[in-house]
């Protein structure tokens, strides 16, 4: 897992929309979707519920979001 994966996940979790998050991150939507799928596979847990019109966080995703925010704040402080 890399810090970029955490940043990508936070962007999607906050926007609850892959297209908007991808625009914010200057990535293509398929690239972002692939990165999030890889993160979920590495963690072996679904972080997001997806359907054709909506994205929402799973319980694991809510917990992981708070952890990611804390980690990213600490990284920013260290920098």
JSON list of N, CA and C in Angstrom, two decimals:
[
{"chain": "A", "resi": 1, "resn": "UNK", "atom": "N", "xyz": [0.84, -1.17, 0.00]},
{"chain": "A", "resi": 1, "resn": "UNK", "atom": "CA", "xyz": [0.00, 0.00, 0.00]},
{"chain": "A", "resi": 1, "resn": "UNK", "atom": "C", "xyz": [0.89, 1.24, 0.00]},
{"chain": "A", "resi": 2, "resn": "UNK", "atom": "N", "xyz": [0.50, 2.21, -0.79]},
{"chain": "A", "resi": 2, "resn": "UNK", "atom": "CA", "xyz": [1.26, 3.45, -0.89]},
{"chain": "A", "resi": 2, "resn": "UNK", "atom": "C", "xyz": [0.37, 4.62, -0.46]},
{"chain": "A", "resi": 3, "resn": "UNK", "atom": "N", "xyz": [1.01, 5.73, -0.11]},
{"chain": "A", "resi": 3, "resn": "UNK", "atom": "CA", "xyz": [0.25, 6.90, 0.32]},
{"chain": "A", "resi": 3, "resn": "UNK", "atom": "C", "xyz": [-0.74, 7.36, -0.75]},
{"chain": "A", "resi": 4, "resn": "UNK", "atom": "N", "xyz": [-0.36, 7.21, -2.01]},
{"chain": "A", "resi": 4, "resn": "UNK", "atom": "CA", "xyz": [-1.27, 7.64, -3.07]},
{"chain": "A", "resi": 4, "resn": "UNK", "atom": "C", "xyz": [-2.58, 6.86, -3.00]},
{"chain": "A", "resi": 5, "resn": "UNK", "atom": "N", "xyz": [-2.52, 5.58, -2.63]},
{"chain": "A", "resi": 5, "resn": "UNK", "atom": "CA", "xyz": [-3.75, 4.80, -2.50]},
{"chain": "A", "resi": 5, "resn": "UNK", "atom": "C", "xyz": [-4.66, 5.40, -1.42]},
{"chain": "A", "resi": 6, "resn": "UNK", "atom": "N", "xyz": [-4.05, 5.83, -0.34]},
{"chain": "A", "resi": 6, "resn": "UNK", "atom": "CA", "xyz": [-4.84, 6.45, 0.73]},
{"chain": "A", "resi": 6, "resn": "UNK", "atom": "C", "xyz": [-5.46, 7.75, 0.24]},
{"chain": "A", "resi": 7, "resn": "UNK", "atom": "N", "xyz": [-4.68, 8.56, -0.46]},
{"chain": "A", "resi": 7, "resn": "UNK", "atom": "CA", "xyz": [-5.20, 9.82, -1.01]},
{"chain": "A", "resi": 7, "resn": "UNK", "atom": "C", "xyz": [-6.33, 9.56, -2.00]},
{"chain": "A", "resi": 8, "resn": "UNK", "atom": "N", "xyz": [-6.16, 8.58, -2.84]},
{"chain": "A", "resi": 8, "resn": "UNK", "atom": "CA", "xyz": [-7.19, 8.23, -3.83]},
{"chain": "A", "resi": 8, "resn": "UNK", "atom": "C", "xyz": [-8.47, 7.79, -3.12]},
{"chain": "A", "resi": 9, "resn": "UNK", "atom": "N", "xyz": [-8.32, 6.94, -2.13]},
{"chain": "A", "resi": 9, "resn": "UNK", "atom": "CA", "xyz": [-9.49, 6.46, -1.41]},
{"chain": "A", "resi": 9, "resn": "UNK", "atom": "C", "xyz": [-10.22, 7.61, -0.72]},
{"chain": "A", "resi": 10, "resn": "UNK", "atom": "N", "xyz": [-9.49, 8.50, -0.06]},
{"chain": "A", "resi": 10, "resn": "UNK", "atom": "CA", "xyz": [-10.10, 9.63, 0.62]},
{"chain": "A", "resi": 10, "resn": "UNK", "atom": "C", "xyz": [-10.87, 10.51, -0.38]},
{"chain": "A", "resi": 11, "resn": "UNK", "atom": "N", "xyz": [-10.28, 10.74, -1.53]},
{"chain": "A", "resi": 11, "resn": "UNK", "atom": "CA", "xyz": [-10.96, 11.57, -2.54]},
{"chain": "A", "resi": 11, "resn": "UNK", "atom": "C", "xyz": [-12.28, 10.94, -2.97]},
{"chain": "A", "resi": 12, "resn": "UNK", "atom": "N", "xyz": [-12.27, 9.64, -3.21]},
{"chain": "A", "resi": 12, "resn": "UNK", "atom": "CA", "xyz": [-13.51, 8.96, -3.62]},
{"chain": "A", "resi": 12, "resn": "UNK", "atom": "C", "xyz": [-14.51, 8.94, -2.47]},
{"chain": "A", "resi": 13, "resn": "UNK", "atom": "N", "xyz": [-14.03, 8.65, -1.27]},
{"chain": "A", "resi": 13, "resn": "UNK", "atom": "CA", "xyz": [-14.92, 8.57, -0.12]},
{"chain": "A", "resi": 13, "resn": "UNK", "atom": "C", "xyz": [-15.57, 9.92, 0.20]},
{"chain": "A", "resi": 14, "resn": "UNK", "atom": "N", "xyz": [-14.84, 11.00, -0.01]},
{"chain": "A", "resi": 14, "resn": "UNK", "atom": "CA", "xyz": [-15.40, 12.31, 0.27]},
{"chain": "A", "resi": 14, "resn": "UNK", "atom": "C", "xyz": [-16.35, 12.77, -0.84]},
{"chain": "A", "resi": 15, "resn": "UNK", "atom": "N", "xyz": [-16.02, 12.45, -2.07]},
{"chain": "A", "resi": 15, "resn": "UNK", "atom": "CA", "xyz": [-16.89, 12.85, -3.19]},
{"chain": "A", "resi": 15, "resn": "UNK", "atom": "C", "xyz": [-18.06, 11.89, -3.39]},
{"chain": "A", "resi": 16, "resn": "UNK", "atom": "N", "xyz": [-17.86, 10.65, -2.97]},
{"chain": "A", "resi": 16, "resn": "UNK", "atom": "CA", "xyz": [-18.82, 9.57, -3.25]},
{"chain": "A", "resi": 16, "resn": "UNK", "atom": "C", "xyz": [-19.17, 9.53, -4.73]},
{"chain": "A", "resi": 17, "resn": "UNK", "atom": "N", "xyz": [-18.13, 9.78, -5.52]},
{"chain": "A", "resi": 17, "resn": "UNK", "atom": "CA", "xyz": [-18.29, 9.82, -6.97]},
{"chain": "A", "resi": 17, "resn": "UNK", "atom": "C", "xyz": [-16.91, 9.64, -7.60]},
{"chain": "A", "resi": 18, "resn": "UNK", "atom": "N", "xyz": [-16.74, 8.60, -8.41]},
{"chain": "A", "resi": 18, "resn": "UNK", "atom": "CA", "xyz": [-15.44, 8.33, -9.00]},
{"chain": "A", "resi": 18, "resn": "UNK", "atom": "C", "xyz": [-15.03, 9.41, -10.01]},
{"chain": "A", "resi": 19, "resn": "UNK", "atom": "N", "xyz": [-15.98, 9.88, -10.80]},
{"chain": "A", "resi": 19, "resn": "UNK", "atom": "CA", "xyz": [-15.64, 10.89, -11.82]},
{"chain": "A", "resi": 19, "resn": "UNK", "atom": "C", "xyz": [-15.15, 12.18, -11.18]},
{"chain": "A", "resi": 20, "resn": "UNK", "atom": "N", "xyz": [-15.88, 12.67, -10.17]},
{"chain": "A", "resi": 20, "resn": "UNK", "atom": "CA", "xyz": [-15.48, 13.90, -9.49]},
{"chain": "A", "resi": 20, "resn": "UNK", "atom": "C", "xyz": [-14.14, 13.74, -8.78]},
{"chain": "A", "resi": 21, "resn": "UNK", "atom": "N", "xyz": [-13.95, 12.60, -8.13]},
{"chain": "A", "resi": 21, "resn": "UNK", "atom": "CA", "xyz": [-12.68, 12.36, -7.45]},
{"chain": "A", "resi": 21, "resn": "UNK", "atom": "C", "xyz": [-11.53, 12.29, -8.45]},
{"chain": "A", "resi": 22, "resn": "UNK", "atom": "N", "xyz": [-11.76, 11.64, -9.58]},
{"chain": "A", "resi": 22, "resn": "UNK", "atom": "CA", "xyz": [-10.73, 11.54, -10.61]},
{"chain": "A", "resi": 22, "resn": "UNK", "atom": "C", "xyz": [-10.35, 12.92, -11.13]},
{"chain": "A", "resi": 23, "resn": "UNK", "atom": "N", "xyz": [-11.34, 13.77, -11.35]},
{"chain": "A", "resi": 23, "resn": "UNK", "atom": "CA", "xyz": [-11.06, 15.13, -11.82]},
{"chain": "A", "resi": 23, "resn": "UNK", "atom": "C", "xyz": [-10.22, 15.88, -10.80]},
{"chain": "A", "resi": 24, "resn": "UNK", "atom": "N", "xyz": [-10.57, 15.76, -9.53]},
{"chain": "A", "resi": 24, "resn": "UNK", "atom": "CA", "xyz": [-9.83, 16.43, -8.46]},
{"chain": "A", "resi": 24, "resn": "UNK", "atom": "C", "xyz": [-8.37, 15.96, -8.40]},
{"chain": "A", "resi": 25, "resn": "UNK", "atom": "N", "xyz": [-8.17, 14.67, -8.68]},
{"chain": "A", "resi": 25, "resn": "UNK", "atom": "CA", "xyz": [-6.83, 14.08, -8.61]},
{"chain": "A", "resi": 25, "resn": "UNK", "atom": "C", "xyz": [-6.08, 14.15, -9.94]},
{"chain": "A", "resi": 26, "resn": "UNK", "atom": "N", "xyz": [-6.72, 14.68, -10.97]},
{"chain": "A", "resi": 26, "resn": "UNK", "atom": "CA", "xyz": [-6.12, 14.74, -12.31]},
{"chain": "A", "resi": 26, "resn": "UNK", "atom": "C", "xyz": [-5.76, 13.35, -12.83]},
{"chain": "A", "resi": 27, "resn": "UNK", "atom": "N", "xyz": [-6.70, 12.42, -12.63]},
{"chain": "A", "resi": 27, "resn": "UNK", "atom": "CA", "xyz": [-6.56, 11.05, -13.12]},
{"chain": "A", "resi": 27, "resn": "UNK", "atom": "C", "xyz": [-7.76, 10.73, -14.00]},
{"chain": "A", "resi": 28, "resn": "UNK", "atom": "N", "xyz": [-7.62, 9.68, -14.79]},
{"chain": "A", "resi": 28, "resn": "UNK", "atom": "CA", "xyz": [-8.80, 9.21, -15.51]},
{"chain": "A", "resi": 28, "resn": "UNK", "atom": "C", "xyz": [-9.65, 8.38, -14.54]},
{"chain": "A", "resi": 29, "resn": "UNK", "atom": "N", "xyz": [-10.93, 8.35, -14.79]},
{"chain": "A", "resi": 29, "resn": "UNK", "atom": "CA", "xyz": [-11.83, 7.59, -13.91]},
{"chain": "A", "resi": 29, "resn": "UNK", "atom": "C", "xyz": [-11.49, 6.09, -13.91]},
{"chain": "A", "resi": 30, "resn": "UNK", "atom": "N", "xyz": [-11.20, 5.47, -15.08]},
{"chain": "A", "resi": 30, "resn": "UNK", "atom": "CA", "xyz": [-10.85, 4.05, -15.05]},
{"chain": "A", "resi": 30, "resn": "UNK", "atom": "C", "xyz": [-9.57, 3.76, -14.24]},
{"chain": "A", "resi": 31, "resn": "UNK", "atom": "N", "xyz": [-8.61, 4.66, -14.32]},
{"chain": "A", "resi": 31, "resn": "UNK", "atom": "CA", "xyz": [-7.37, 4.48, -13.54]},
{"chain": "A", "resi": 31, "resn": "UNK", "atom": "C", "xyz": [-7.68, 4.53, -12.06]},
{"chain": "A", "resi": 32, "resn": "UNK", "atom": "N", "xyz": [-8.48, 5.49, -11.65]},
{"chain": "A", "resi": 32, "resn": "UNK", "atom": "CA", "xyz": [-8.83, 5.61, -10.23]},
{"chain": "A", "resi": 32, "resn": "UNK", "atom": "C", "xyz": [-9.61, 4.38, -9.77]},
{"chain": "A", "resi": 33, "resn": "UNK", "atom": "N", "xyz": [-10.56, 3.93, -10.56]},
{"chain": "A", "resi": 33, "resn": "UNK", "atom": "CA", "xyz": [-11.33, 2.74, -10.20]},
{"chain": "A", "resi": 33, "resn": "UNK", "atom": "C", "xyz": [-10.43, 1.52, -10.02]},
{"chain": "A", "resi": 34, "resn": "UNK", "atom": "N", "xyz": [-9.48, 1.38, -10.91]},
{"chain": "A", "resi": 34, "resn": "UNK", "atom": "CA", "xyz": [-8.53, 0.26, -10.83]},
{"chain": "A", "resi": 34, "resn": "UNK", "atom": "C", "xyz": [-7.70, 0.35, -9.56]},
{"chain": "A", "resi": 35, "resn": "UNK", "atom": "N", "xyz": [-7.23, 1.54, -9.23]},
{"chain": "A", "resi": 35, "resn": "UNK", "atom": "CA", "xyz": [-6.41, 1.72, -8.02]},
{"chain": "A", "resi": 35, "resn": "UNK", "atom": "C", "xyz": [-7.21, 1.38, -6.76]},
{"chain": "A", "resi": 36, "resn": "UNK", "atom": "N", "xyz": [-8.47, 1.79, -6.72]},
{"chain": "A", "resi": 36, "resn": "UNK", "atom": "CA", "xyz": [-9.30, 1.49, -5.55]},
{"chain": "A", "resi": 36, "resn": "UNK", "atom": "C", "xyz": [-9.59, -0.01, -5.47]},
{"chain": "A", "resi": 37, "resn": "UNK", "atom": "N", "xyz": [-9.85, -0.64, -6.61]},
{"chain": "A", "resi": 37, "resn": "UNK", "atom": "CA", "xyz": [-10.05, -2.10, -6.61]},
{"chain": "A", "resi": 37, "resn": "UNK", "atom": "C", "xyz": [-8.81, -2.82, -6.10]},
{"chain": "A", "resi": 38, "resn": "UNK", "atom": "N", "xyz": [-7.64, -2.37, -6.52]},
{"chain": "A", "resi": 38, "resn": "UNK", "atom": "CA", "xyz": [-6.39, -2.99, -6.06]},
{"chain": "A", "resi": 38, "resn": "UNK", "atom": "C", "xyz": [-6.22, -2.81, -4.56]},
{"chain": "A", "resi": 39, "resn": "UNK", "atom": "N", "xyz": [-6.57, -1.63, -4.04]},
{"chain": "A", "resi": 39, "resn": "UNK", "atom": "CA", "xyz": [-6.49, -1.39, -2.60]},
{"chain": "A", "resi": 39, "resn": "UNK", "atom": "C", "xyz": [-7.43, -2.34, -1.85]},
{"chain": "A", "resi": 40, "resn": "UNK", "atom": "N", "xyz": [-8.66, -2.47, -2.33]},
{"chain": "A", "resi": 40, "resn": "UNK", "atom": "CA", "xyz": [-9.61, -3.38, -1.69]},
{"chain": "A", "resi": 40, "resn": "UNK", "atom": "C", "xyz": [-9.11, -4.82, -1.74]},
{"chain": "A", "resi": 41, "resn": "UNK", "atom": "N", "xyz": [-8.51, -5.19, -2.84]},
{"chain": "A", "resi": 41, "resn": "UNK", "atom": "CA", "xyz": [-7.97, -6.55, -2.96]},
{"chain": "A", "resi": 41, "resn": "UNK", "atom": "C", "xyz": [-6.82, -6.76, -1.97]},
{"chain": "A", "resi": 42, "resn": "UNK", "atom": "N", "xyz": [-5.95, -5.77, -1.86]},
{"chain": "A", "resi": 42, "resn": "UNK", "atom": "CA", "xyz": [-4.82, -5.87, -0.92]},
{"chain": "A", "resi": 42, "resn": "UNK", "atom": "C", "xyz": [-5.30, -5.97, 0.52]},
{"chain": "A", "resi": 43, "resn": "UNK", "atom": "N", "xyz": [-6.33, -5.21, 0.85]},
{"chain": "A", "resi": 43, "resn": "UNK", "atom": "CA", "xyz": [-6.88, -5.23, 2.21]},
{"chain": "A", "resi": 43, "resn": "UNK", "atom": "C", "xyz": [-7.82, -6.41, 2.43]},
{"chain": "A", "resi": 44, "resn": "UNK", "atom": "N", "xyz": [-8.27, -7.02, 1.33]},
{"chain": "A", "resi": 44, "resn": "UNK", "atom": "CA", "xyz": [-9.19, -8.15, 1.35]},
{"chain": "A", "resi": 44, "resn": "UNK", "atom": "C", "xyz": [-10.52, -7.78, 2.04]},
{"chain": "A", "resi": 45, "resn": "UNK", "atom": "N", "xyz": [-10.98, -6.56, 1.72]},
{"chain": "A", "resi": 45, "resn": "UNK", "atom": "CA", "xyz": [-12.27, -6.10, 2.26]},
{"chain": "A", "resi": 45, "resn": "UNK", "atom": "C", "xyz": [-12.83, -5.04, 1.32]},
{"chain": "A", "resi": 46, "resn": "UNK", "atom": "N", "xyz": [-14.14, -5.07, 1.06]},
{"chain": "A", "resi": 46, "resn": "UNK", "atom": "CA", "xyz": [-14.73, -4.00, 0.25]},
{"chain": "A", "resi": 46, "resn": "UNK", "atom": "C", "xyz": [-14.85, -2.72, 1.08]},
{"chain": "A", "resi": 47, "resn": "UNK", "atom": "N", "xyz": [-14.39, -1.62, 0.51]},
{"chain": "A", "resi": 47, "resn": "UNK", "atom": "CA", "xyz": [-14.45, -0.33, 1.18]},
{"chain": "A", "resi": 47, "resn": "UNK", "atom": "C", "xyz": [-15.63, 0.51, 0.70]},
{"chain": "A", "resi": 48, "resn": "UNK", "atom": "N", "xyz": [-16.06, 0.21, -0.53]},
{"chain": "A", "resi": 48, "resn": "UNK", "atom": "CA", "xyz": [-17.13, 0.98, -1.16]},
{"chain": "A", "resi": 48, "resn": "UNK", "atom": "C", "xyz": [-18.21, 0.06, -1.72]},
{"chain": "A", "resi": 49, "resn": "UNK", "atom": "N", "xyz": [-19.45, 0.53, -1.66]},
{"chain": "A", "resi": 49, "resn": "UNK", "atom": "CA", "xyz": [-20.55, -0.12, -2.37]},
{"chain": "A", "resi": 49, "resn": "UNK", "atom": "C", "xyz": [-20.77, 0.69, -3.63]},
{"chain": "A", "resi": 50, "resn": "UNK", "atom": "N", "xyz": [-20.83, 0.01, -4.75]},
{"chain": "A", "resi": 50, "resn": "UNK", "atom": "CA", "xyz": [-20.98, 0.69, -6.03]},
{"chain": "A", "resi": 50, "resn": "UNK", "atom": "C", "xyz": [-22.22, 0.18, -6.73]},
{"chain": "A", "resi": 51, "resn": "UNK", "atom": "N", "xyz": [-22.96, 1.09, -7.34]},
{"chain": "A", "resi": 51, "resn": "UNK", "atom": "CA", "xyz": [-23.95, 0.71, -8.33]},
{"chain": "A", "resi": 51, "resn": "UNK", "atom": "C", "xyz": [-23.84, 1.72, -9.46]},
{"chain": "A", "resi": 52, "resn": "UNK", "atom": "N", "xyz": [-24.69, 1.63, -10.43]},
{"chain": "A", "resi": 52, "resn": "UNK", "atom": "CA", "xyz": [-24.52, 2.46, -11.63]},
{"chain": "A", "resi": 52, "resn": "UNK", "atom": "C", "xyz": [-24.69, 3.96, -11.35]},
{"chain": "A", "resi": 53, "resn": "UNK", "atom": "N", "xyz": [-25.36, 4.32, -10.26]},
{"chain": "A", "resi": 53, "resn": "UNK", "atom": "CA", "xyz": [-25.63, 5.73, -10.00]},
{"chain": "A", "resi": 53, "resn": "UNK", "atom": "C", "xyz": [-25.07, 6.25, -8.69]},
{"chain": "A", "resi": 54, "resn": "UNK", "atom": "N", "xyz": [-24.50, 5.39, -7.88]},
{"chain": "A", "resi": 54, "resn": "UNK", "atom": "CA", "xyz": [-24.17, 5.82, -6.53]},
{"chain": "A", "resi": 54, "resn": "UNK", "atom": "C", "xyz": [-23.00, 5.04, -5.96]},
{"chain": "A", "resi": 55, "resn": "UNK", "atom": "N", "xyz": [-22.23, 5.72, -5.12]},
{"chain": "A", "resi": 55, "resn": "UNK", "atom": "CA", "xyz": [-21.14, 5.10, -4.37]},
{"chain": "A", "resi": 55, "resn": "UNK", "atom": "C", "xyz": [-21.39, 5.42, -2.90]},
{"chain": "A", "resi": 56, "resn": "UNK", "atom": "N", "xyz": [-21.20, 4.43, -2.04]},
{"chain": "A", "resi": 56, "resn": "UNK", "atom": "CA", "xyz": [-21.32, 4.66, -0.60]},
{"chain": "A", "resi": 56, "resn": "UNK", "atom": "C", "xyz": [-20.25, 3.85, 0.11]},
{"chain": "A", "resi": 57, "resn": "UNK", "atom": "N", "xyz": [-19.97, 4.24, 1.33]},
{"chain": "A", "resi": 57, "resn": "UNK", "atom": "CA", "xyz": [-18.95, 3.54, 2.12]},
{"chain": "A", "resi": 57, "resn": "UNK", "atom": "C", "xyz": [-19.54, 2.34, 2.83]},
{"chain": "A", "resi": 58, "resn": "UNK", "atom": "N", "xyz": [-18.78, 1.28, 2.90]},
{"chain": "A", "resi": 58, "resn": "UNK", "atom": "CA", "xyz": [-19.14, 0.14, 3.75]},
{"chain": "A", "resi": 58, "resn": "UNK", "atom": "C", "xyz": [-18.71, 0.52, 5.18]},
{"chain": "A", "resi": 59, "resn": "UNK", "atom": "N", "xyz": [-19.05, -0.29, 6.14]},
{"chain": "A", "resi": 59, "resn": "UNK", "atom": "CA", "xyz": [-18.60, -0.05, 7.52]},
{"chain": "A", "resi": 59, "resn": "UNK", "atom": "C", "xyz": [-17.07, -0.04, 7.57]},
{"chain": "A", "resi": 60, "resn": "UNK", "atom": "N", "xyz": [-16.45, -0.98, 6.86]},
{"chain": "A", "resi": 60, "resn": "UNK", "atom": "CA", "xyz": [-14.98, -1.02, 6.81]},
{"chain": "A", "resi": 60, "resn": "UNK", "atom": "C", "xyz": [-14.44, 0.23, 6.14]},
{"chain": "A", "resi": 61, "resn": "UNK", "atom": "N", "xyz": [-15.14, 0.71, 5.12]},
{"chain": "A", "resi": 61, "resn": "UNK", "atom": "CA", "xyz": [-14.73, 1.93, 4.43]},
{"chain": "A", "resi": 61, "resn": "UNK", "atom": "C", "xyz": [-14.79, 3.15, 5.33]},
{"chain": "A", "resi": 62, "resn": "UNK", "atom": "N", "xyz": [-15.81, 3.25, 6.17]},
{"chain": "A", "resi": 62, "resn": "UNK", "atom": "CA", "xyz": [-15.92, 4.36, 7.11]},
{"chain": "A", "resi": 62, "resn": "UNK", "atom": "C", "xyz": [-14.77, 4.35, 8.10]},
{"chain": "A", "resi": 63, "resn": "UNK", "atom": "N", "xyz": [-14.45, 3.19, 8.63]},
{"chain": "A", "resi": 63, "resn": "UNK", "atom": "CA", "xyz": [-13.33, 3.06, 9.57]},
{"chain": "A", "resi": 63, "resn": "UNK", "atom": "C", "xyz": [-12.02, 3.39, 8.88]},
{"chain": "A", "resi": 64, "resn": "UNK", "atom": "N", "xyz": [-11.83, 2.86, 7.67]},
{"chain": "A", "resi": 64, "resn": "UNK", "atom": "CA", "xyz": [-10.59, 3.07, 6.93]},
{"chain": "A", "resi": 64, "resn": "UNK", "atom": "C", "xyz": [-10.43, 4.54, 6.55]},
{"chain": "A", "resi": 65, "resn": "UNK", "atom": "N", "xyz": [-11.53, 5.22, 6.24]},
{"chain": "A", "resi": 65, "resn": "UNK", "atom": "CA", "xyz": [-11.48, 6.64, 5.90]},
{"chain": "A", "resi": 65, "resn": "UNK", "atom": "C", "xyz": [-10.91, 7.45, 7.06]},
{"chain": "A", "resi": 66, "resn": "UNK", "atom": "N", "xyz": [-11.39, 7.21, 8.25]},
{"chain": "A", "resi": 66, "resn": "UNK", "atom": "CA", "xyz": [-10.88, 7.94, 9.41]},
{"chain": "A", "resi": 66, "resn": "UNK", "atom": "C", "xyz": [-9.39, 7.65, 9.63]},
{"chain": "A", "resi": 67, "resn": "UNK", "atom": "N", "xyz": [-8.99, 6.41, 9.46]},
{"chain": "A", "resi": 67, "resn": "UNK", "atom": "CA", "xyz": [-7.58, 6.04, 9.59]},
{"chain": "A", "resi": 67, "resn": "UNK", "atom": "C", "xyz": [-6.73, 6.74, 8.54]},
{"chain": "A", "resi": 68, "resn": "UNK", "atom": "N", "xyz": [-7.23, 6.77, 7.31]},
{"chain": "A", "resi": 68, "resn": "UNK", "atom": "CA", "xyz": [-6.50, 7.42, 6.21]},
{"chain": "A", "resi": 68, "resn": "UNK", "atom": "C", "xyz": [-6.34, 8.91, 6.48]},
{"chain": "A", "resi": 69, "resn": "UNK", "atom": "N", "xyz": [-7.40, 9.55, 6.92]},
{"chain": "A", "resi": 69, "resn": "UNK", "atom": "CA", "xyz": [-7.32, 10.99, 7.22]},
{"chain": "A", "resi": 69, "resn": "UNK", "atom": "C", "xyz": [-6.26, 11.26, 8.28]},
{"chain": "A", "resi": 70, "resn": "UNK", "atom": "N", "xyz": [-6.24, 10.44, 9.33]},
{"chain": "A", "resi": 70, "resn": "UNK", "atom": "CA", "xyz": [-5.27, 10.62, 10.41]},
{"chain": "A", "resi": 70, "resn": "UNK", "atom": "C", "xyz": [-3.85, 10.42, 9.89]},
{"chain": "A", "resi": 71, "resn": "UNK", "atom": "N", "xyz": [-3.64, 9.38, 9.10]},
{"chain": "A", "resi": 71, "resn": "UNK", "atom": "CA", "xyz": [-2.31, 9.09, 8.55]},
{"chain": "A", "resi": 71, "resn": "UNK", "atom": "C", "xyz": [-1.85, 10.23, 7.64]},
{"chain": "A", "resi": 72, "resn": "UNK", "atom": "N", "xyz": [-2.73, 10.70, 6.77]},
{"chain": "A", "resi": 72, "resn": "UNK", "atom": "CA", "xyz": [-2.37, 11.77, 5.85]},
{"chain": "A", "resi": 72, "resn": "UNK", "atom": "C", "xyz": [-2.09, 13.09, 6.58]},
{"chain": "A", "resi": 73, "resn": "UNK", "atom": "N", "xyz": [-2.82, 13.36, 7.66]},
{"chain": "A", "resi": 73, "resn": "UNK", "atom": "CA", "xyz": [-2.53, 14.56, 8.47]},
{"chain": "A", "resi": 73, "resn": "UNK", "atom": "C", "xyz": [-1.15, 14.45, 9.08]},
{"chain": "A", "resi": 74, "resn": "UNK", "atom": "N", "xyz": [-0.81, 13.27, 9.58]},
{"chain": "A", "resi": 74, "resn": "UNK", "atom": "CA", "xyz": [0.50, 13.06, 10.20]},
{"chain": "A", "resi": 74, "resn": "UNK", "atom": "C", "xyz": [1.62, 13.19, 9.18]},
{"chain": "A", "resi": 75, "resn": "UNK", "atom": "N", "xyz": [1.39, 12.70, 7.98]},
{"chain": "A", "resi": 75, "resn": "UNK", "atom": "CA", "xyz": [2.39, 12.82, 6.90]},
{"chain": "A", "resi": 75, "resn": "UNK", "atom": "C", "xyz": [2.58, 14.29, 6.55]},
{"chain": "A", "resi": 76, "resn": "UNK", "atom": "N", "xyz": [1.48, 15.03, 6.42]},
{"chain": "A", "resi": 76, "resn": "UNK", "atom": "CA", "xyz": [1.57, 16.46, 6.12]},
{"chain": "A", "resi": 76, "resn": "UNK", "atom": "C", "xyz": [2.34, 17.20, 7.20]},
{"chain": "A", "resi": 77, "resn": "UNK", "atom": "N", "xyz": [2.07, 16.87, 8.44]},
{"chain": "A", "resi": 77, "resn": "UNK", "atom": "CA", "xyz": [2.77, 17.50, 9.57]},
{"chain": "A", "resi": 77, "resn": "UNK", "atom": "C", "xyz": [4.27, 17.18, 9.52]},
{"chain": "A", "resi": 78, "resn": "UNK", "atom": "N", "xyz": [4.60, 15.94, 9.24]},
{"chain": "A", "resi": 78, "resn": "UNK", "atom": "CA", "xyz": [6.01, 15.52, 9.18]},
{"chain": "A", "resi": 78, "resn": "UNK", "atom": "C", "xyz": [6.76, 16.21, 8.04]},
{"chain": "A", "resi": 79, "resn": "UNK", "atom": "N", "xyz": [6.05, 16.44, 6.94]},
{"chain": "A", "resi": 79, "resn": "UNK", "atom": "CA", "xyz": [6.71, 17.10, 5.80]},
{"chain": "A", "resi": 79, "resn": "UNK", "atom": "C", "xyz": [7.03, 18.53, 6.15]}
]
